[in-house]
């Protein structure tokens, strides 16, 4: 069965600093997609970044980038120049050849001024 | 840009009552997904529809049913509500890139 593991329940970072959130997953498939979603206190689920497993190049979206290590089944999110608005729960998610997004348990990130 | 619309945003029902949640996908999105997020938990996939046909099914109770209509909006019908059904219910939609799901703001259902 596919699983997604986020081993950091909580993280904190100072404003303008860089923080990395960890995620590992388990699958026997070769083709799949990985995502990071952000859930701020409003509870809205916001897509932050997407990575296709067949692409070796790590995805980047402005201050957000990933370190995708396919052999290690690792998919970490790096947030550069952290802002107060980045305070949220971050979910790593995984999808194969179905419609079902499988989420990790989340990492609560607090950005301090 | 237009987003996924869900109504109502908040709903309070009593045990054994029925609830209907509605979802209006982003224009030109043809696939709709439903997720349930309990307190302090990650979202769990319930069901999805592509072109008005059920596409995939997850851990959806038999008391729940859903459908997608000709205008692509979807409704989740929940009957014989239980206290454990209290949760945030998300609808998401996608288009040409089926693995990129955009979520609505959610409907918070409270069963008393």
Coordinates of C-alpha atoms in Angstrom, one line a residue:
Chain A
X1 CA 0.0 0.0 0.0
X2 CA 1.1 3.5 -0.7
X3 CA 2.1 5.6 2.3
X4 CA 3.4 9.1 2.9
X5 CA 5.4 9.9 6.0
X6 CA 6.1 13.3 7.5
X7 CA 8.3 12.8 10.5
X8 CA 8.3 16.4 11.7
X9 CA 5.0 17.2 13.4
X10 CA 6.1 20.8 14.1
X11 CA 8.7 23.1 12.8
X12 CA 9.6 26.8 13.5
X13 CA 11.7 29.3 11.6
X14 CA 12.6 32.9 11.9
X15 CA 11.3 35.3 9.3
X16 CA 13.6 35.6 6.2
X17 CA 15.3 32.3 7.1
X18 CA 15.2 29.0 5.2
X19 CA 13.4 25.9 6.4
X20 CA 13.1 22.4 5.0
X21 CA 10.2 20.1 5.6
X22 CA 10.8 16.3 5.1
X23 CA 8.6 13.7 3.4
X24 CA 9.1 10.1 2.5
X25 CA 6.8 7.9 0.6
X26 CA 6.5 4.2 -0.4
X27 CA 5.4 2.9 -3.7
X28 CA 6.2 0.1 -6.1
X29 CA 5.2 2.1 -9.1
X30 CA 7.6 4.0 -11.4
X31 CA 5.2 6.7 -12.5
X32 CA 3.6 8.9 -10.0
X33 CA 3.2 12.5 -8.8
X34 CA 4.1 14.3 -5.6
X35 CA 2.7 17.5 -4.2
X36 CA 3.0 19.8 -1.3
X37 CA -0.2 21.4 -0.1
X38 CA -0.4 24.3 2.4
X39 CA -3.3 24.6 4.9
X40 CA -3.3 27.9 6.7
X41 CA -5.6 28.7 9.7
X42 CA -8.4 29.4 7.2
X43 CA -8.3 25.6 6.5
X44 CA -8.1 26.2 2.7
X45 CA -6.0 23.6 0.9
X46 CA -3.5 25.4 -1.4
X47 CA -1.4 23.6 -3.9
X48 CA 2.2 24.8 -3.4
X49 CA 4.3 22.7 -5.7
X50 CA 4.1 19.6 -7.9
X51 CA 6.8 17.1 -9.0
X52 CA 6.4 14.4 -11.7
X53 CA 8.4 11.3 -10.8
X54 CA 9.8 10.9 -14.4
X55 CA 11.4 14.3 -14.2
X56 CA 14.8 14.5 -12.7
X57 CA 14.8 18.2 -12.3
X58 CA 13.6 19.5 -9.0
X59 CA 10.5 21.7 -9.2
X60 CA 10.7 25.3 -8.1
X61 CA 7.9 27.9 -7.5
X62 CA 9.3 31.2 -6.4
X63 CA 10.5 30.8 -2.8
X64 CA 9.4 27.1 -2.7
X65 CA 11.6 24.3 -4.1
X66 CA 11.8 20.6 -3.6
X67 CA 14.6 18.1 -3.3
X68 CA 13.3 15.0 -5.0
X69 CA 15.3 11.8 -4.5
X70 CA 13.5 9.1 -6.3
X71 CA 15.8 6.2 -5.3
X72 CA 15.5 7.2 -1.6
X73 CA 11.7 7.9 -2.1
X74 CA 12.2 11.3 -0.5
X75 CA 10.5 14.6 -1.3
X76 CA 11.4 17.5 0.9
X77 CA 10.2 21.1 0.6
X78 CA 12.5 24.0 1.0
X79 CA 11.0 27.4 1.8
X80 CA 13.4 30.3 1.3
X81 CA 13.1 33.8 2.8
X82 CA 10.3 32.6 5.1
X83 CA 7.4 35.0 5.5
X84 CA 4.8 35.3 8.3
X85 CA 2.2 34.2 5.8
X86 CA 3.9 30.9 5.4
X87 CA 2.7 29.9 8.8
X88 CA 0.4 26.9 8.1
X89 CA 0.1 23.1 8.1
X90 CA 2.0 21.6 5.2
X91 CA 0.9 18.3 3.7
X92 CA 3.0 16.1 1.5
X93 CA 0.8 14.2 -0.9
X94 CA 1.2 11.4 -3.5
X95 CA -0.8 10.1 -6.4
X96 CA -0.3 7.2 -8.8
X97 CA -2.7 6.0 -11.5
X98 CA -5.8 6.7 -9.6
X99 CA -7.7 9.9 -8.5
X100 CA -6.8 9.3 -4.9
X101 CA -4.4 11.8 -3.3
X102 CA -2.7 10.2 -0.3
X103 CA -1.6 12.7 2.3
X104 CA 1.0 12.6 5.0
X105 CA 0.0 13.6 8.5
X106 CA 1.3 17.1 8.0
X107 CA 4.0 19.4 9.5
X108 CA 2.8 22.5 11.3
X109 CA 5.2 25.4 10.4
X110 CA 5.3 28.5 12.6
X111 CA 7.2 31.5 11.2
X112 CA 8.3 33.9 13.9
X113 CA 9.1 37.6 13.4
Chain B
X1 CA -8.9 33.4 -11.2
X2 CA -12.0 31.4 -10.6
X3 CA -11.8 28.8 -7.8
X4 CA -13.8 25.8 -6.7
X5 CA -17.0 26.9 -5.0
X6 CA -18.5 24.9 -2.2
X7 CA -21.9 25.4 -0.4
X8 CA -22.8 25.7 2.2
X9 CA -19.6 26.7 4.1
X10 CA -21.0 25.7 7.4
X11 CA -23.7 23.2 8.2
X12 CA -25.1 22.0 11.5
X13 CA -27.3 18.9 11.6
X14 CA -28.6 16.5 14.2
X15 CA -27.9 12.8 14.4
X16 CA -29.9 10.7 11.9
X17 CA -30.6 13.8 9.7
X18 CA -29.6 14.2 6.0
X19 CA -27.2 16.7 4.5
X20 CA -26.4 17.7 1.0
X21 CA -23.1 19.4 0.1
X22 CA -22.6 21.1 -3.3
X23 CA -19.5 21.7 -5.3
X24 CA -19.0 23.9 -8.4
X25 CA -15.6 23.1 -10.1
X26 CA -13.3 25.6 -11.7
X27 CA -14.7 26.4 -15.2
X28 CA -13.6 23.8 -17.8
X29 CA -12.5 21.3 -15.2
X30 CA -14.2 18.0 -15.9
X31 CA -13.2 16.0 -12.8
X32 CA -14.4 16.4 -9.3
X33 CA -13.1 14.8 -6.1
X34 CA -14.5 14.7 -2.5
X35 CA -12.3 14.5 0.6
X36 CA -13.1 14.3 4.3
X37 CA -10.8 15.9 6.9
X38 CA -11.5 15.0 10.5
X39 CA -10.2 17.2 13.3
X40 CA -6.4 17.1 13.5
X41 CA -6.2 14.7 10.6
X42 CA -5.1 14.7 7.0
X43 CA -7.8 14.6 4.2
X44 CA -9.1 11.2 3.2
X45 CA -10.4 10.6 -0.3
X46 CA -14.0 9.7 -0.6
X47 CA -15.0 9.6 -4.3
X48 CA -14.4 11.1 -7.7
X49 CA -16.2 11.8 -10.9
X50 CA -15.0 12.3 -14.5
X51 CA -17.4 13.4 -17.1
X52 CA -20.4 12.6 -14.9
X53 CA -19.3 9.0 -14.3
X54 CA -17.9 7.7 -11.0
X55 CA -14.2 7.5 -11.6
X56 CA -12.7 6.2 -8.3
X57 CA -14.0 5.3 -4.8
X58 CA -12.3 5.5 -1.5
X59 CA -13.4 5.1 2.1
X60 CA -16.9 6.5 1.5
X61 CA -19.6 5.1 3.9
X62 CA -22.6 3.4 2.3
X63 CA -24.7 6.1 3.9
X64 CA -23.1 8.6 1.6
X65 CA -23.7 9.0 -2.2
X66 CA -22.6 11.5 -4.7
X67 CA -23.1 12.4 -8.3
X68 CA -21.9 14.8 -11.0
X69 CA -24.4 16.7 -13.1
X70 CA -24.3 17.8 -16.7
X71 CA -23.0 21.2 -15.8
X72 CA -20.1 19.4 -13.9
X73 CA -21.2 20.5 -10.5
X74 CA -21.3 17.7 -7.9
X75 CA -23.3 16.9 -4.8
X76 CA -22.5 14.8 -1.9
X77 CA -25.5 13.4 -0.1
X78 CA -25.1 12.1 3.5
X79 CA -27.9 10.3 5.3
X80 CA -28.4 8.9 8.8
X81 CA -25.7 11.3 10.0
X82 CA -23.5 10.2 12.9
X83 CA -21.4 12.3 15.4
X84 CA -18.3 10.9 13.7
X85 CA -19.3 12.5 10.4
X86 CA -18.4 15.9 11.8
X87 CA -15.6 17.1 9.7
X88 CA -14.4 19.4 7.0
X89 CA -15.5 18.2 3.5
X90 CA -13.4 19.4 0.6
X91 CA -14.3 19.3 -3.0
X92 CA -11.4 19.5 -5.6
X93 CA -11.4 19.7 -9.3
X94 CA -8.9 19.2 -12.1
X95 CA -8.7 19.5 -15.9
X96 CA -6.2 18.5 -18.5
X97 CA -3.6 17.7 -15.9
X98 CA -5.6 15.2 -13.9
X99 CA -3.1 14.8 -11.2
X100 CA -3.2 18.5 -10.2
X101 CA -6.2 18.9 -7.9
X102 CA -7.4 22.3 -6.8
X103 CA -9.4 22.4 -3.6
X104 CA -12.4 24.5 -2.6
X105 CA -12.7 26.2 0.8
X106 CA -14.5 23.3 2.3
X107 CA -17.8 22.7 4.1
X108 CA -17.6 22.4 7.8
X109 CA -20.2 19.9 8.9
X110 CA -21.1 19.6 12.6
X111 CA -23.4 16.8 13.7
X112 CA -24.9 17.2 17.2

